[in-house]
Amino acid sequence: MTTLESGNKKAYLTVVDSALTPEGFEPNDKIKSIWAGVYKSFRNEFGEAVYRSWLKPMTLQAFYHNTMEVSVPTRFMKDWIQTNYAPRILEMCMAGSPDIKRLEVVVVQNAISEDLSSADTGKTTEKVKANANALAEEVELSSPLDPRFKFETFVIGKSNALAHAAACRVVESETMPFNPLFIYGGVGLGKTHLMHAIASELREKRPEQTVMYLSAEKFMFQFVKALRSQETMAFKELFRSVDVLMIDDVQFISGKESTQEEFFHTFNALVDMNKQIIISADRAPGDLQGIDERLRSRLSWGLVADIQPSTYELRLGILKAKRDMLGVNIPDPVLEFLALKVTSNIRELEGALNRIAAHADVTNEPVTLETTQNVLQDLLRSHDRRITIDEIQRRVAEHYNLKLTDMHSARRSRNVARPRQVAMYLAKQLTARSLPEIGRKFGGRDHTTVMHAVRKIEELCDEDPSFAQDVDVLRRALTG
Ligand code: ADP
Ligand code: MG
């Protein structure tokens, strides 16, 4: 027990190990409003980051015998608060009412931290301090938001209307219309743009909430880092204090078991606590490979909204909007030409427009269809004969009478594995994708698996002319 002098009053600060909240001691409105005032004062005094990490996860439990009882989710937090902030918090409480003389911090465990409640016992103060400092730094682990990715700059078309509408609902609704919101679609079709738009808008509209946005890769990186330095608890607490958790490109979580497990727990805990979760991926929840079945099904509990490949109208609409934004003079026929030619994704479309604008700026020549064709020669040419991995997988599956999902699945039987190796081999031969990229497209396989497949198929082609011919038929079907 720590004795605390405050003015001429003596006050006591007690920290206990478990919840001892007596029945019938619910805090009255006055106490509640004093506690709300403490939130404000604390935030003013210590700043947003410290507030979010430490005070925000505290919950007012009870008031009895001149004692404010507040709970925190773990022992680690309790220790840290006791050493660093409790005396000040008590002073703030006492300023609200002379009836308050003690502050009791208790641990009320919950799903997200229970398995770690004992992991920190015996830690030295130094260790606790180091962890907490690391945590404080990590508070800003949210990825920065691109200021260009706003709702106002998002052009709506048939292909993305559903995802856009869902995003708007989440931002506008006071209650949670669906949880989680799962947005999926191919590369460069605007998933990240929508995610950033939601995050920016929420932060603006609800500044009191913590909106954490990060890529699945960053999530994993942070988690692995936390594991190494034995700070998993700090990691968990960080996520627990979040109101809205947004994870972009969740397909990258597949396969890494501990991260998946962690993500699943975080996910469940947050859903149980009624926190909004928004996920993006390059495919539907059911098609996520190498992801635990429980997680996969939980991901599709809320609303699943897809972004389809763009239509000509949408591409033209986007080009017109970007032209206005850039303030360049590009005639409509040029935009129409681009919308017709560059169909793979919006990112490439934007790239093409930027190049034309830059060229016009440097040469001071007016933009025409001819200059456009010249400037984009290489892009248009490569575009005409671009083969995608999806296409290869489709063709190969068809050829060997397999399901498309067999291309991503973990099944290893020869009749599935061999065609899959052929598809990997063709992907390496016919696209500019790197080995890791190809591996990802095949159910998150490792680049060494792809390398092995390429070698194996080369070998087989050398040994067996009929096999070589088979592969050649496929190659010609794809390139022809
Ligand atoms: P994804 O995350 O799906 O791979 P991005 O969100 O990064 O794709 O989008 C790629 C680029 O295309 C970004 O610059 C984005 O602003 C732009 N873009 C995509 N869809 C739209 C849209 N509907 N309106 C305006 N810009 C878009
Ligand atoms: Mg993206």
XYZ file of C-alpha atoms and ligand atoms in Angstrom:
508
model
C 0.000 0.000 0.000
C 1.265 3.430 -0.879
C 0.408 6.375 1.289
C -0.074 9.554 -0.544
C -0.027 13.098 0.744
C -2.290 15.446 -1.057
C -2.725 18.868 0.471
C -3.417 18.274 4.125
C -5.489 15.168 3.480
C -4.052 11.722 3.747
C -5.031 9.362 1.005
C -4.272 5.785 0.336
C -3.428 4.075 -2.822
C -3.973 0.364 -2.902
C -3.285 -2.033 -5.645
C -4.669 -5.530 -5.357
C -4.290 -8.555 -7.495
C -7.831 -9.558 -8.223
C -11.230 -8.009 -8.488
C -12.821 -7.610 -5.085
C -15.701 -5.419 -6.091
C -18.348 -5.798 -3.405
C -21.901 -6.260 -4.589
C -24.105 -3.185 -4.606
C -21.370 -0.604 -4.759
C -22.020 0.647 -8.231
C -20.630 4.136 -8.613
C -23.316 6.828 -8.601
C -23.646 9.503 -11.273
C -21.484 11.956 -9.398
C -18.627 9.494 -9.138
C -19.071 8.572 -12.778
C -18.845 12.162 -13.847
C -15.751 12.688 -11.718
C -14.178 9.706 -13.424
C -15.113 11.115 -16.823
C -13.412 14.347 -15.751
C -10.277 12.390 -14.896
C -10.157 11.093 -18.467
C -10.132 14.653 -19.731
C -7.576 15.999 -17.286
C -5.325 13.030 -17.807
C -5.438 13.424 -21.544
C -4.605 17.105 -21.258
C -1.768 16.475 -18.905
C -0.131 13.411 -20.427
C -1.102 13.626 -24.063
C -2.987 11.421 -26.417
C -0.543 8.516 -26.706
C -0.137 7.932 -22.984
C -3.846 8.417 -22.470
C -4.714 5.791 -25.040
C -2.255 3.268 -23.735
C -2.954 3.577 -20.059
C -5.991 5.478 -18.944
C -8.379 4.546 -21.677
C -8.306 0.804 -20.938
C -9.195 1.528 -17.288
C -12.789 1.010 -16.254
C -14.540 2.459 -13.236
C -15.835 -0.499 -11.245
C -17.143 0.646 -7.915
C -17.152 3.262 -5.182
C -17.227 2.303 -1.511
C -15.713 3.469 1.773
C -14.172 6.537 0.127
C -12.535 4.292 -2.424
C -12.631 4.549 -6.171
C -12.122 1.134 -7.652
C -10.977 0.915 -11.238
C -10.014 -2.112 -13.247
C -7.353 -2.818 -15.823
C -7.047 -5.922 -17.977
C -3.640 -7.169 -16.894
C -1.169 -7.195 -14.062
C 1.376 -5.571 -16.237
C -0.829 -2.543 -16.752
C -1.678 -2.410 -13.094
C 1.993 -2.389 -12.105
C 2.844 0.260 -14.583
C -0.073 2.460 -13.633
C 0.706 2.037 -9.979
C 4.270 3.212 -10.363
C 3.661 5.975 -12.818
C 0.180 7.354 -12.903
C -1.915 6.242 -9.949
C -0.845 9.032 -7.584
C -1.735 11.638 -10.131
C -5.004 9.914 -11.018
C -5.933 9.881 -7.341
C -5.210 13.581 -7.047
C -7.466 14.196 -10.006
C -10.229 12.151 -8.376
C -9.799 13.972 -5.078
C -10.082 17.284 -6.839
C -13.552 16.112 -7.894
C -14.773 15.257 -4.417
C -13.339 15.308 -0.885
C -15.197 12.023 -0.330
C -12.666 10.214 -2.417
C -9.663 9.172 -0.403
C -8.421 6.025 -2.016
C -7.864 4.603 -5.454
C -7.884 0.885 -5.906
C -6.599 -0.624 -9.100
C -7.744 -4.177 -9.705
C -7.076 -6.648 -12.451
C -10.130 -7.843 -14.292
C -9.003 -10.282 -16.839
C -10.588 -10.888 -20.145
C -10.145 -13.116 -23.136
C -7.423 -11.145 -24.759
C -5.043 -11.083 -21.868
C -5.881 -14.034 -19.690
C -3.255 -16.349 -21.075
C -0.590 -13.823 -20.303
C -1.647 -12.649 -16.907
C 1.133 -14.542 -15.253
C 3.752 -14.143 -17.934
C 5.111 -10.984 -16.401
C 5.283 -11.954 -12.772
C 8.799 -11.604 -11.559
C 9.724 -9.068 -14.143
C 11.998 -6.387 -12.867
C 10.831 -2.826 -12.826
C 13.367 -2.075 -15.541
C 11.857 -4.701 -17.747
C 8.370 -3.390 -17.165
C 9.551 0.090 -17.931
C 11.281 -0.967 -21.103
C 8.158 -2.761 -22.241
C 5.989 0.182 -21.540
C 8.266 2.559 -23.355
C 8.280 0.284 -26.322
C 4.534 0.171 -26.085
C 4.273 3.927 -26.010
C 6.309 4.115 -29.183
C 4.213 1.450 -30.751
C 1.063 3.423 -30.104
C 1.584 5.029 -33.432
C 1.874 1.685 -35.113
C -1.120 2.590 -37.224
C 0.071 3.078 -40.780
C -0.063 6.641 -42.075
C -3.085 7.477 -44.204
C -2.696 8.731 -47.742
C -4.410 12.130 -47.842
C -5.460 11.523 -51.438
C -7.490 8.475 -50.507
C -10.753 10.082 -49.430
C -14.414 9.444 -50.110
C -14.553 12.615 -52.187
C -11.913 11.302 -54.551
C -13.407 7.838 -54.865
C -15.340 7.485 -58.100
C -18.335 5.186 -57.846
C -19.364 2.754 -60.551
C -21.266 -0.486 -60.840
C -18.241 -2.549 -59.921
C -17.529 -0.861 -56.601
C -20.943 0.488 -55.583
C -21.603 -2.195 -52.976
C -18.254 -1.822 -51.245
C -18.590 1.950 -51.313
C -22.099 1.861 -49.853
C -20.970 -0.477 -47.090
C -18.051 1.793 -46.272
C -20.382 4.781 -46.049
C -22.746 2.915 -43.747
C -19.945 2.102 -41.336
C -18.851 5.714 -41.216
C -22.315 7.204 -40.878
C -24.028 4.767 -38.581
C -24.039 5.360 -34.843
C -24.591 1.681 -34.192
C -22.544 -0.976 -35.909
C -24.477 -2.002 -39.000
C -22.289 -5.044 -39.574
C -19.232 -6.488 -38.002
C -16.839 -7.256 -39.521
C -16.996 -5.474 -42.829
C -15.001 -7.527 -45.296
C -14.042 -5.837 -48.574
C -12.385 -7.876 -51.263
C -11.270 -7.479 -54.862
C -8.331 -7.763 -57.233
C -5.128 -5.752 -57.197
C -5.352 -2.020 -57.816
C -9.127 -1.816 -57.707
C -9.436 0.601 -54.797
C -9.500 -1.473 -51.599
C -6.778 0.512 -49.884
C -8.303 3.736 -51.123
C -11.617 2.823 -49.473
C -9.952 1.663 -46.269
C -8.038 4.939 -45.930
C -11.199 6.886 -46.702
C -13.039 5.100 -43.894
C -10.178 5.614 -41.443
C -9.787 9.333 -42.224
C -13.472 9.964 -42.007
C -13.850 8.098 -38.718
C -10.921 9.924 -37.160
C -12.443 13.208 -38.190
C -15.968 12.366 -37.097
C -15.132 10.523 -33.900
C -11.908 11.934 -32.557
C -12.542 10.265 -29.199
C -12.166 6.856 -30.781
C -8.977 5.018 -31.580
C -8.991 3.939 -35.181
C -6.134 1.626 -35.935
C -5.352 0.958 -39.558
C -2.538 -1.296 -40.626
C -1.560 -3.758 -43.278
C -1.594 -7.437 -42.426
C 2.130 -7.477 -43.097
C 2.708 -4.769 -40.550
C 0.477 -6.542 -38.091
C 2.575 -9.679 -38.473
C 5.809 -7.775 -38.280
C 4.737 -6.110 -35.056
C 3.567 -9.370 -33.622
C 6.746 -11.246 -34.429
C 8.743 -8.393 -32.990
C 6.669 -8.491 -29.842
C 7.161 -12.237 -29.598
C 10.928 -11.894 -29.862
C 11.191 -9.264 -27.200
C 8.556 -10.963 -25.053
C 6.183 -8.085 -25.259
C 3.172 -9.952 -26.509
C 1.185 -8.618 -23.654
C 1.889 -5.045 -24.506
C 0.929 -5.904 -28.035
C -2.364 -7.355 -26.941
C -3.160 -4.447 -24.735
C -2.525 -2.089 -27.519
C -5.107 -3.804 -29.664
C -7.515 -4.067 -26.831
C -7.603 -0.309 -26.450
C -8.690 0.134 -30.044
C -12.248 1.081 -31.056
C -11.962 0.345 -34.735
C -9.426 -2.121 -36.082
C -8.735 -2.075 -39.800
C -6.468 -4.594 -41.465
C -5.579 -4.274 -45.116
C -4.630 -7.239 -47.298
C -5.487 -9.849 -44.733
C -4.593 -12.654 -47.171
C -0.979 -12.123 -46.107
C -1.812 -13.454 -42.680
C -2.542 -16.879 -44.076
C -0.199 -19.675 -43.204
C 1.687 -18.117 -40.304
C 0.152 -20.037 -37.506
C 1.054 -18.027 -34.448
C 0.116 -14.775 -36.112
C -3.118 -16.259 -37.290
C -3.896 -17.536 -33.857
C -3.122 -14.133 -32.423
C -5.186 -12.395 -35.021
C -8.059 -14.732 -34.323
C -7.970 -14.031 -30.596
C -7.669 -10.316 -31.088
C -10.457 -10.487 -33.572
C -12.782 -12.444 -31.296
C -12.006 -10.311 -28.307
C -12.711 -7.133 -30.231
C -15.959 -8.458 -31.683
C -17.041 -9.540 -28.210
C -16.275 -6.077 -26.933
C -18.397 -4.631 -29.705
C -15.529 -2.984 -31.527
C -15.789 -2.439 -35.258
C -13.511 -4.485 -37.480
C -12.883 -3.765 -41.126
C -10.875 -6.120 -43.278
C -9.720 -6.093 -46.867
C -8.388 -8.984 -48.910
C -7.755 -9.934 -52.498
C -10.329 -12.723 -52.305
C -13.504 -13.753 -50.503
C -13.232 -15.171 -46.977
C -14.132 -18.626 -48.232
C -11.266 -18.546 -50.726
C -8.594 -17.537 -48.246
C -6.098 -20.338 -48.234
C -4.102 -21.543 -45.307
C -6.349 -19.762 -42.869
C -7.834 -21.535 -39.924
C -11.422 -22.604 -40.561
C -12.718 -20.820 -37.441
C -11.138 -17.576 -38.541
C -12.404 -17.951 -42.076
C -15.946 -18.459 -40.987
C -15.794 -15.672 -38.441
C -14.534 -13.307 -41.130
C -17.742 -13.783 -43.086
C -20.123 -13.176 -40.197
C -20.687 -9.545 -41.020
C -21.000 -8.050 -44.458
C -18.846 -9.289 -47.310
C -18.637 -6.736 -50.133
C -16.667 -7.253 -53.309
C -15.085 -4.850 -55.768
C -15.423 -6.221 -59.269
C -13.009 -5.513 -62.116
C -13.701 -2.013 -63.386
C -16.037 -1.206 -66.227
C -15.222 1.120 -69.103
C -17.524 3.781 -67.637
C -15.811 3.672 -64.271
C -12.356 3.902 -65.825
C -13.421 6.882 -67.877
C -15.023 8.486 -64.835
C -11.835 8.039 -62.820
C -9.703 9.460 -65.622
C -11.914 12.519 -65.875
C -11.800 13.067 -62.139
C -8.001 12.743 -62.101
C -7.679 15.107 -65.034
C -9.629 17.733 -63.132
C -7.527 17.150 -60.064
C -4.264 17.456 -61.971
C -5.629 20.509 -63.770
C -4.176 19.403 -67.093
C -5.653 19.773 -70.507
C -6.194 16.303 -71.885
C -8.937 15.913 -74.494
C -11.735 13.402 -73.967
C -10.784 11.125 -76.885
C -7.442 10.489 -75.195
C -9.161 9.508 -71.960
C -11.547 7.274 -73.866
C -8.618 5.621 -75.565
C -6.933 4.956 -72.235
C -10.122 3.662 -70.627
C -10.408 1.227 -73.495
C -6.794 0.103 -73.520
C -5.635 0.023 -69.916
C -8.069 -2.379 -68.328
C -6.007 -4.347 -65.844
C -6.415 -2.067 -62.846
C -6.889 1.501 -61.721
C -3.330 1.887 -60.527
C -1.977 1.319 -64.022
C -4.606 3.563 -65.460
C -3.501 6.367 -63.159
C 0.118 5.679 -64.021
C -0.655 6.079 -67.706
C -2.452 9.357 -67.130
C 0.393 10.693 -65.013
C 2.917 9.873 -67.693
C 0.940 11.703 -70.332
C 0.524 14.706 -68.078
C 4.224 14.733 -67.228
C 5.198 14.454 -70.866
C 2.929 17.339 -71.841
C 4.367 19.398 -69.035
C 7.966 18.811 -70.083
C 7.516 19.208 -73.827
C 4.861 21.884 -73.695
C 3.062 20.101 -76.502
C -0.696 19.603 -76.553
C -1.842 16.082 -75.729
C -3.239 14.192 -78.700
C -4.004 10.591 -79.472
C -0.728 10.362 -81.396
C 1.468 11.701 -78.607
C -0.354 9.427 -76.182
C 0.325 6.366 -78.263
C 3.970 7.359 -78.509
C 4.448 8.099 -74.850
C 2.734 4.907 -73.780
C 4.182 2.691 -76.471
C 5.835 0.225 -74.152
C 2.922 0.092 -71.758
C 0.348 -0.442 -74.504
C 2.440 -3.088 -76.173
C 3.074 -5.058 -73.023
C -0.547 -4.607 -72.234
C -1.684 -6.231 -75.408
C 0.028 -9.448 -74.561
C -0.081 -9.409 -70.825
C -0.809 -12.746 -69.253
C -1.916 -12.936 -65.658
C -1.305 -15.667 -63.142
C -5.060 -16.004 -62.692
C -5.392 -16.735 -66.356
C -2.627 -19.314 -66.226
C -4.232 -21.007 -63.256
C -7.590 -21.094 -64.992
C -6.162 -22.568 -68.171
C -4.059 -25.139 -66.422
C -6.921 -26.221 -64.171
C -9.166 -26.548 -67.186
C -6.554 -28.479 -69.098
C -6.056 -31.032 -66.341
C -9.691 -31.102 -65.378
C -9.151 -29.715 -61.908
C -10.963 -27.103 -59.867
C -9.478 -23.634 -59.826
C -9.186 -23.860 -56.044
C -6.805 -26.795 -56.478
C -4.272 -24.226 -57.664
C -4.257 -22.629 -54.203
C -5.049 -25.604 -52.056
C -2.701 -27.412 -49.723
C -3.471 -30.787 -51.312
C -0.331 -32.621 -52.261
C -1.508 -35.642 -54.203
C 0.375 -36.015 -57.444
C -2.600 -35.431 -59.746
C -3.063 -31.990 -58.192
C 0.509 -31.107 -57.310
C 1.958 -31.712 -60.759
C -0.460 -29.459 -62.666
C 0.065 -26.847 -59.981
C 3.796 -27.030 -60.645
C 3.114 -26.602 -64.347
C 1.103 -23.486 -63.578
C 3.912 -22.101 -61.402
C 6.400 -22.838 -64.134
C 4.283 -21.036 -66.727
C 3.764 -18.129 -64.364
C 7.528 -17.773 -64.086
C 7.968 -18.069 -67.845
C 5.150 -15.884 -69.048
C 4.801 -13.135 -66.476
C 7.174 -10.674 -64.911
C 6.157 -11.743 -61.412
C 8.821 -12.599 -58.870
C 9.036 -15.986 -57.185
C 7.548 -14.753 -53.882
C 4.717 -13.069 -55.769
C 3.975 -16.258 -57.626
C 4.119 -18.224 -54.380
C 1.536 -15.920 -52.853
C -0.801 -16.424 -55.756
C -0.595 -20.149 -55.216
C -2.100 -20.250 -51.772
C 0.687 -18.398 -49.998
C 3.443 -20.821 -50.838
C 7.065 -20.087 -50.237
C 9.303 -18.842 -53.069
C 11.471 -21.945 -52.682
C 8.427 -24.064 -53.524
C 8.021 -22.103 -56.740
C 11.703 -22.464 -57.533
C 11.466 -26.174 -56.961
C 8.416 -26.401 -59.238
C 10.206 -24.560 -62.055
C 13.198 -26.909 -61.845
C 11.015 -29.983 -61.629
C 9.019 -29.072 -64.738
C 12.177 -28.249 -66.692
C 13.534 -31.630 -65.723
C 10.364 -33.453 -66.724
C 10.252 -31.632 -70.048
C 13.791 -32.830 -70.744
C 12.982 -36.403 -69.822
C 9.565 -36.814 -71.323
C 8.762 -35.406 -74.772
C 5.043 -35.976 -74.443
C 4.987 -34.024 -71.196
C 6.987 -31.258 -72.872
C 4.446 -31.167 -75.649
C 1.617 -30.904 -73.159
C 3.236 -27.904 -71.497
C 3.835 -26.378 -74.885
C 0.166 -26.676 -75.814
C -0.678 -24.753 -72.680
C 1.954 -22.135 -73.371
C 0.655 -21.540 -76.862
C -2.938 -21.399 -75.695
C -1.917 -18.655 -73.274
C 0.281 -16.601 -75.560
C -1.580 -17.187 -78.812
P -5.905 -1.999 -54.004
O -5.681 -1.682 -52.573
O -7.257 -2.611 -54.263
O -4.808 -2.792 -54.617
P -5.697 0.856 -54.311
O -6.748 1.272 -53.343
O -4.301 1.012 -53.899
O -5.958 -0.634 -54.810
O -5.967 1.637 -55.678
C -4.975 1.838 -56.651
C -5.064 3.248 -57.170
O -6.266 3.416 -57.906
C -5.068 4.289 -56.091
O -4.295 5.389 -56.488
C -6.521 4.689 -55.986
O -6.666 6.030 -55.585
C -7.030 4.488 -57.371
N -8.435 4.103 -57.394
C -8.935 2.853 -57.296
N -10.269 2.863 -57.353
C -10.620 4.159 -57.492
C -11.891 4.831 -57.599
N -13.040 4.172 -57.607
N -11.880 6.181 -57.727
C -10.719 6.846 -57.745
N -9.509 6.290 -57.634
C -9.455 4.960 -57.508
Mg -4.117 -2.266 -51.351
